[in-house]
Tab-separated table of C-alpha atoms in Angstrom:
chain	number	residue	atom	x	y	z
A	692	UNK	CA	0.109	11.836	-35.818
A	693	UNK	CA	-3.090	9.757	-35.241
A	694	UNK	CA	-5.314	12.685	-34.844
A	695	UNK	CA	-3.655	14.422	-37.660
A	696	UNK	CA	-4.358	11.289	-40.153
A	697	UNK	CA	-8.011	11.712	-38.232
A	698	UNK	CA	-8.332	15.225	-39.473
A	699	UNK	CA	-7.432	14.650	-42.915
A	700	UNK	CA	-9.944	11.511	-43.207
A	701	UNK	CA	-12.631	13.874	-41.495
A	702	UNK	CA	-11.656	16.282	-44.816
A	703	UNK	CA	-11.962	13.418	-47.403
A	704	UNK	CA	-15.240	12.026	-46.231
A	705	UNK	CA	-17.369	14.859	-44.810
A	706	UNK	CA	-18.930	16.932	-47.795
A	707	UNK	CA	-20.303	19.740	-45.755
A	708	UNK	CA	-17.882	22.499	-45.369
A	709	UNK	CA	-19.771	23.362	-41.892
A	710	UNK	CA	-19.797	20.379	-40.650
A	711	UNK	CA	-16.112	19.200	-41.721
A	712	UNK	CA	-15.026	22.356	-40.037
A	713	UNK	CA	-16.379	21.475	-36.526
A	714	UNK	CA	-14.975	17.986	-36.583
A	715	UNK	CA	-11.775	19.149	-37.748
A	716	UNK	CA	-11.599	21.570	-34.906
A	717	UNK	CA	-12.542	19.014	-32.023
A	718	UNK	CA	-10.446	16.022	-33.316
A	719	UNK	CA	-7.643	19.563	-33.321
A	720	UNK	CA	-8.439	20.509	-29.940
A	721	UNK	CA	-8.188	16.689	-28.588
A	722	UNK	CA	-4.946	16.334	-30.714
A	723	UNK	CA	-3.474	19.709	-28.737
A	724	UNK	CA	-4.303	18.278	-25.511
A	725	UNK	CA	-3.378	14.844	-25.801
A	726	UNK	CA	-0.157	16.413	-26.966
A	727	UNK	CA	-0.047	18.589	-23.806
A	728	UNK	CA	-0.468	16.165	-21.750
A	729	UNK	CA	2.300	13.533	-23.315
A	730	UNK	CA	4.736	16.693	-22.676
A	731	UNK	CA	3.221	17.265	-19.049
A	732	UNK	CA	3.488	12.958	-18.650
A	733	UNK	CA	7.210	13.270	-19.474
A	734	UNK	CA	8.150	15.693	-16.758
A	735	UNK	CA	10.415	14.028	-14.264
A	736	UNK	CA	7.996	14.228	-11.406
A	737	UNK	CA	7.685	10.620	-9.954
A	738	UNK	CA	5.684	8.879	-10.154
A	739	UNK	CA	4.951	9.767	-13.311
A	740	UNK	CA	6.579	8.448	-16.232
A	741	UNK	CA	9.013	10.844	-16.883
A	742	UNK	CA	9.875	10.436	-13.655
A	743	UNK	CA	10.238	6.690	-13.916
A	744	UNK	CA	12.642	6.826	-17.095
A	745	UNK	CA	14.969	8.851	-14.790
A	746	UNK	CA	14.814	6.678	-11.527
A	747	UNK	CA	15.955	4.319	-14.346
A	748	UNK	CA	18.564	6.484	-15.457
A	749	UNK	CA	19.471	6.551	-11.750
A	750	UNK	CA	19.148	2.955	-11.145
A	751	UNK	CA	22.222	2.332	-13.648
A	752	UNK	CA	24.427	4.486	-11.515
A	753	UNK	CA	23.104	3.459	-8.095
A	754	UNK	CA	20.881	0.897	-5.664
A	755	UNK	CA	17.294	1.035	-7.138
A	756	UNK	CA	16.388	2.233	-3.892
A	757	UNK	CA	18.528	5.033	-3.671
A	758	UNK	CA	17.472	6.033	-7.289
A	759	UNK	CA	13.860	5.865	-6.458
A	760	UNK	CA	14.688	8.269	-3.187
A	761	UNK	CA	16.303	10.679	-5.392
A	762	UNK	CA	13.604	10.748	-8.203
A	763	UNK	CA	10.626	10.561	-4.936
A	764	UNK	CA	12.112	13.955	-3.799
A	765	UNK	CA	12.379	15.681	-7.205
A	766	UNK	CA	8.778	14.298	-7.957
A	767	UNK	CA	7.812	16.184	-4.589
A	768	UNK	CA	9.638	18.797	-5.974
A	769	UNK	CA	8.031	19.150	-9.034
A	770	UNK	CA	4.224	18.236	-6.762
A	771	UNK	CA	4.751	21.397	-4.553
A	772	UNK	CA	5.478	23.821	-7.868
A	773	UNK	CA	2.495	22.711	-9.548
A	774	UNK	CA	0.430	23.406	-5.840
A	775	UNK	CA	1.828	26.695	-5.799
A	776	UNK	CA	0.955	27.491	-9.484
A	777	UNK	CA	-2.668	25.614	-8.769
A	778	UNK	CA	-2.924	28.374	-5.983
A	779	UNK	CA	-1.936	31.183	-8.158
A	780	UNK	CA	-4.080	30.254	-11.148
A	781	UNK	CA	-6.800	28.787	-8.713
A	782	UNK	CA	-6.563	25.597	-10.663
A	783	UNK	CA	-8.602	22.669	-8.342
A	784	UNK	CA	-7.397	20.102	-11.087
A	785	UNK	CA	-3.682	21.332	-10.528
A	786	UNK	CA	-3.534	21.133	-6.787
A	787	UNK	CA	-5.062	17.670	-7.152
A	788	UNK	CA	-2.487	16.317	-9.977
A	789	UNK	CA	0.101	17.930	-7.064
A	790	UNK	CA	-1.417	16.339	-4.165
A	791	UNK	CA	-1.593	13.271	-6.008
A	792	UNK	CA	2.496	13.158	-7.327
A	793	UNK	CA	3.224	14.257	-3.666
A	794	UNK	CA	1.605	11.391	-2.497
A	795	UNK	CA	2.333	8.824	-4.748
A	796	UNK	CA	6.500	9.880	-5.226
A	797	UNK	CA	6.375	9.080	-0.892
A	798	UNK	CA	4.479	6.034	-1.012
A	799	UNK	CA	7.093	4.546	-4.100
A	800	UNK	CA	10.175	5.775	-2.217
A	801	UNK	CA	8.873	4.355	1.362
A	802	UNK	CA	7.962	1.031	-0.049
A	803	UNK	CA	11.321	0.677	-2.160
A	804	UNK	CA	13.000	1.515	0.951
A	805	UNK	CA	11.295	-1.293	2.728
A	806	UNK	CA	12.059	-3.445	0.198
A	807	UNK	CA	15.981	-2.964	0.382
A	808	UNK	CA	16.002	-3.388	4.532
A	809	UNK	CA	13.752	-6.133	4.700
A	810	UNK	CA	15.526	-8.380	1.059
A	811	UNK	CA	16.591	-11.163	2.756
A	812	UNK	CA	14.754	-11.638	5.978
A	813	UNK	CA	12.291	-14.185	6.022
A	814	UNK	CA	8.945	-14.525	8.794
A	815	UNK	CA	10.574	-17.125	10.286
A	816	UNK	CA	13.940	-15.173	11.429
A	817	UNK	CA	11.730	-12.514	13.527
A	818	UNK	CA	8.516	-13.937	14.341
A	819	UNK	CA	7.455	-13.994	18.493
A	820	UNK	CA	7.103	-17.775	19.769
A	821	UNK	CA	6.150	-20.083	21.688
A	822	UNK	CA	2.782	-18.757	20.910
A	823	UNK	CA	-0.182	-18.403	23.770
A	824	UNK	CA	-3.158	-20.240	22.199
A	825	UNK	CA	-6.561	-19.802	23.183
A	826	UNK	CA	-9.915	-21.918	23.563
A	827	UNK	CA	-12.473	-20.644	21.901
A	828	UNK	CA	-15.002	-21.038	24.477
A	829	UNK	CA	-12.638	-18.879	27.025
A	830	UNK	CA	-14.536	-15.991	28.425
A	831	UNK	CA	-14.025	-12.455	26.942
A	832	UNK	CA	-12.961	-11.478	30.488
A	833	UNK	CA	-10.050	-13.694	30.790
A	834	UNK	CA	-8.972	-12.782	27.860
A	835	UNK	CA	-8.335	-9.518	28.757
A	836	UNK	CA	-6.723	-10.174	31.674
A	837	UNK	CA	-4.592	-12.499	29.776
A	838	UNK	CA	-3.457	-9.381	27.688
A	839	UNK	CA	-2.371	-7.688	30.562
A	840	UNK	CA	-0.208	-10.493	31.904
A	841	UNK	CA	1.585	-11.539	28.815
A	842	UNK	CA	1.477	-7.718	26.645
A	843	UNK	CA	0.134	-9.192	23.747
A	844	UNK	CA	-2.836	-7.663	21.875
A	845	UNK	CA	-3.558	-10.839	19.659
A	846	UNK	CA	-3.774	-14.442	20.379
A	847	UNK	CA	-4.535	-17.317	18.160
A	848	UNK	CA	-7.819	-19.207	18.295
A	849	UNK	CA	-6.971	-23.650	18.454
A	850	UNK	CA	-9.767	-25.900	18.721
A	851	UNK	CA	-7.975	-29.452	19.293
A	852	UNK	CA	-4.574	-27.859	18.175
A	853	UNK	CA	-6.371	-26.937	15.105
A	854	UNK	CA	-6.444	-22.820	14.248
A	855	UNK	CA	-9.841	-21.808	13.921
A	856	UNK	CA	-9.376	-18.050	14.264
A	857	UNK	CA	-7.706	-14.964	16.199
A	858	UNK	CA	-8.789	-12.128	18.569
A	859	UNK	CA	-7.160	-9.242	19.225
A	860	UNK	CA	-7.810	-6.174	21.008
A	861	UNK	CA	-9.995	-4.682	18.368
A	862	UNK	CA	-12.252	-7.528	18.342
A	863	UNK	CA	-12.882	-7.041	21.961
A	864	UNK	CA	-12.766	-3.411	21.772
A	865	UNK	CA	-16.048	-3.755	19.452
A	866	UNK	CA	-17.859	-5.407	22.421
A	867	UNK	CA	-19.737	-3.075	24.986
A	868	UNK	CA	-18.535	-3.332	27.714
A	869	UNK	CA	-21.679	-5.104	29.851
A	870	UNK	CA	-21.846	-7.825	27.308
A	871	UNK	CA	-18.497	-9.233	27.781
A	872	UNK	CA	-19.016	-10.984	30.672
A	873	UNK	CA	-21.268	-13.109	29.087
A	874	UNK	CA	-19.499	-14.042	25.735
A	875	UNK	CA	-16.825	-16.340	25.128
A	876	UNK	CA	-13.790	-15.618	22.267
A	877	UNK	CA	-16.069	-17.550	19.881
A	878	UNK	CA	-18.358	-14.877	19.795
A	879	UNK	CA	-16.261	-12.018	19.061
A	880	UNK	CA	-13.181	-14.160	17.272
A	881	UNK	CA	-12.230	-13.117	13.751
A	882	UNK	CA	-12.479	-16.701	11.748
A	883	UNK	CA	-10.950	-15.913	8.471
A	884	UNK	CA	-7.504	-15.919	9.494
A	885	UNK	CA	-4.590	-15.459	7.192
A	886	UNK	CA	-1.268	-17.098	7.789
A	887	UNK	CA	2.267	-17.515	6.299
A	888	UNK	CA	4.867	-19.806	5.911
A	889	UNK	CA	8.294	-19.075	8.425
A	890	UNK	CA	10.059	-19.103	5.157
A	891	UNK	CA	8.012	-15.945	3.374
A	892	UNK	CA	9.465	-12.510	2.734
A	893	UNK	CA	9.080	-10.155	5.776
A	894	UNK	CA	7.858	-8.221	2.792
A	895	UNK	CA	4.972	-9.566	2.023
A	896	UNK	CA	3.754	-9.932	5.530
A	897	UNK	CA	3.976	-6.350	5.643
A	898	UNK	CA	2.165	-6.018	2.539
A	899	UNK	CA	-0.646	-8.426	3.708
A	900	UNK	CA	-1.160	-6.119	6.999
A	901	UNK	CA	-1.023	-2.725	5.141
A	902	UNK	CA	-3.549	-4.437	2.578
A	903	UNK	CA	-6.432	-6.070	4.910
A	904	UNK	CA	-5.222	-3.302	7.943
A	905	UNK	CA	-4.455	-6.383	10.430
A	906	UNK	CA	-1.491	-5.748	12.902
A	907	UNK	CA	-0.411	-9.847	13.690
A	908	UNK	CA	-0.544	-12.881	10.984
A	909	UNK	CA	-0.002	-16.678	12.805
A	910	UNK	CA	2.869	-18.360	10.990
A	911	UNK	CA	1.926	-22.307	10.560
A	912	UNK	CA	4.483	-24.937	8.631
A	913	UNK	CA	2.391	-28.062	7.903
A	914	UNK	CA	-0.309	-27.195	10.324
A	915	UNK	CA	1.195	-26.130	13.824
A	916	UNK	CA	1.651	-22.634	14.474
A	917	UNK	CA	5.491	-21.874	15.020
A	918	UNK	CA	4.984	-18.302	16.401
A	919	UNK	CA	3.147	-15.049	15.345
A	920	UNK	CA	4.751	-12.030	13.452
A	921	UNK	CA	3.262	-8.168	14.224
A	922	UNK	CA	3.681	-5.029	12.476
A	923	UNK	CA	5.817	-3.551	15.719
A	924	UNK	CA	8.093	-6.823	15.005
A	925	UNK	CA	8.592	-5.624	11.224
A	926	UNK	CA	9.038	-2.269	11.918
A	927	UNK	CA	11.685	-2.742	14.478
A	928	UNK	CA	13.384	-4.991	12.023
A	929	UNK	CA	13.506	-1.845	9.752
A	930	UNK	CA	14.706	0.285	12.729
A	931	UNK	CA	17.659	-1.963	13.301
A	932	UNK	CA	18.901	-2.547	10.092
A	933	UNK	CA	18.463	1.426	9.066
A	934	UNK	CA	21.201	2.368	11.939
């Protein structure tokens, strides 16, 4: 309609036949497409929008989450159809769009699946504790051994029962080897250190360590650390509660 009214101004105000006549045809052409591609938008391949006005559909009938899993699979549906026609047509921009729904119609389902299991469980009801603090002038060495004692990869960083920072075993894995046995945690420690209330969403602890790619966040209530939550703790929370 807008490109249409577009057209028709183009007529009234351009005097030159020749010129009129090319505007009218690109302002056509982008009117075609942008027409195709509200069409193509409305398929029901999620994550698209199409495919989100029938997860709502769904959602009326059924759990959100079981909508979203049926719309994720048609949406992968609808990604490997458009792959096979890329292939046929040798269409790049078609095999993309399909990797792309493919992707995106797992991701949505996986995460709304998380979302059900892990509703109503806070930090606080799985987190690991007592914790084992650290100095941060403990040598790299004993720290390691430490790791092998207790089977923990990450330990919190207190200065004076203050947290300061964490190391894990990535932090010391990014140390050769011959310069360990000179360094202390402070050296190698990772000092921004995030950390959540017991009382926060499992949720968004998972969230946090997908986002920033950490595998442990400290949980502190007014100061003291009550215990440490991992991504093996989460997961085995989703385990449990998918049997």
């Amino acid at each position: 309609l807008i490109s249409g009214a577009i057209v028709y101004a183009i007529q009234m105000l351009v005097h030159s036949t020749q010129v009129a006549g090319v505007l009218i045809y690109v302002f056509g052409y982008l009117a075609i497409l942008n027409v195709l591609l509200f069409g193509f938008n409305l398929l029901p391949a999620f994550p698209m929008d199409g495919g989100r006005v029938l997860r709502a559909y769904l959602a009326t009938k059924m759990p959100l989450y079981r909508a979203t899993a049926i719309a994720s699979s048609i949406g992968k549906g609808f990604a490997i159809i458009f792959g096979l026609v890329g292939l046929l047509l040798f269409s790049p921009i078609l095999i993309l769009i399909a990797f792309f729904i493919y992707i995106g119609a797992g991701q949505e389902s996986t995460v709304s699946r998380y979302n059900f299991l892990l509703k109503d469980v806070t930090i606080g009801q799985i987190m690991s504790g007592p914790v084992v603090e650290v100095s941060p002038r403990m040598p790299l060495t004993e720290i390691l051994s430490l790791m092998y004692q207790t089977k923990h990869l990450g330990f919190p960083v207190t200065d004076h029962n203050i947290l300061i920072g964490i190391i894990t075993l990535t932090d010391l894995a990014k140390t050769p080897v011959i310069d360990r046995d000179a360094m202390q945690v402070r050296d190698v420690m990772t000092r921004d250190v995030i950390v959540l209330s017991p009382h926060a969403p499992v949720m968004d602890a998972l969230q946090i360590m997908t986002r920033h790619d950490i595998g442990r966040i400290p949980v502190v209530e007014d100061g003291k650390i009550l215990g440490i939550v991992t991504k093996s703790d989460i997961f085995t929370v989703i385990e449990l509660r998918e049997v």
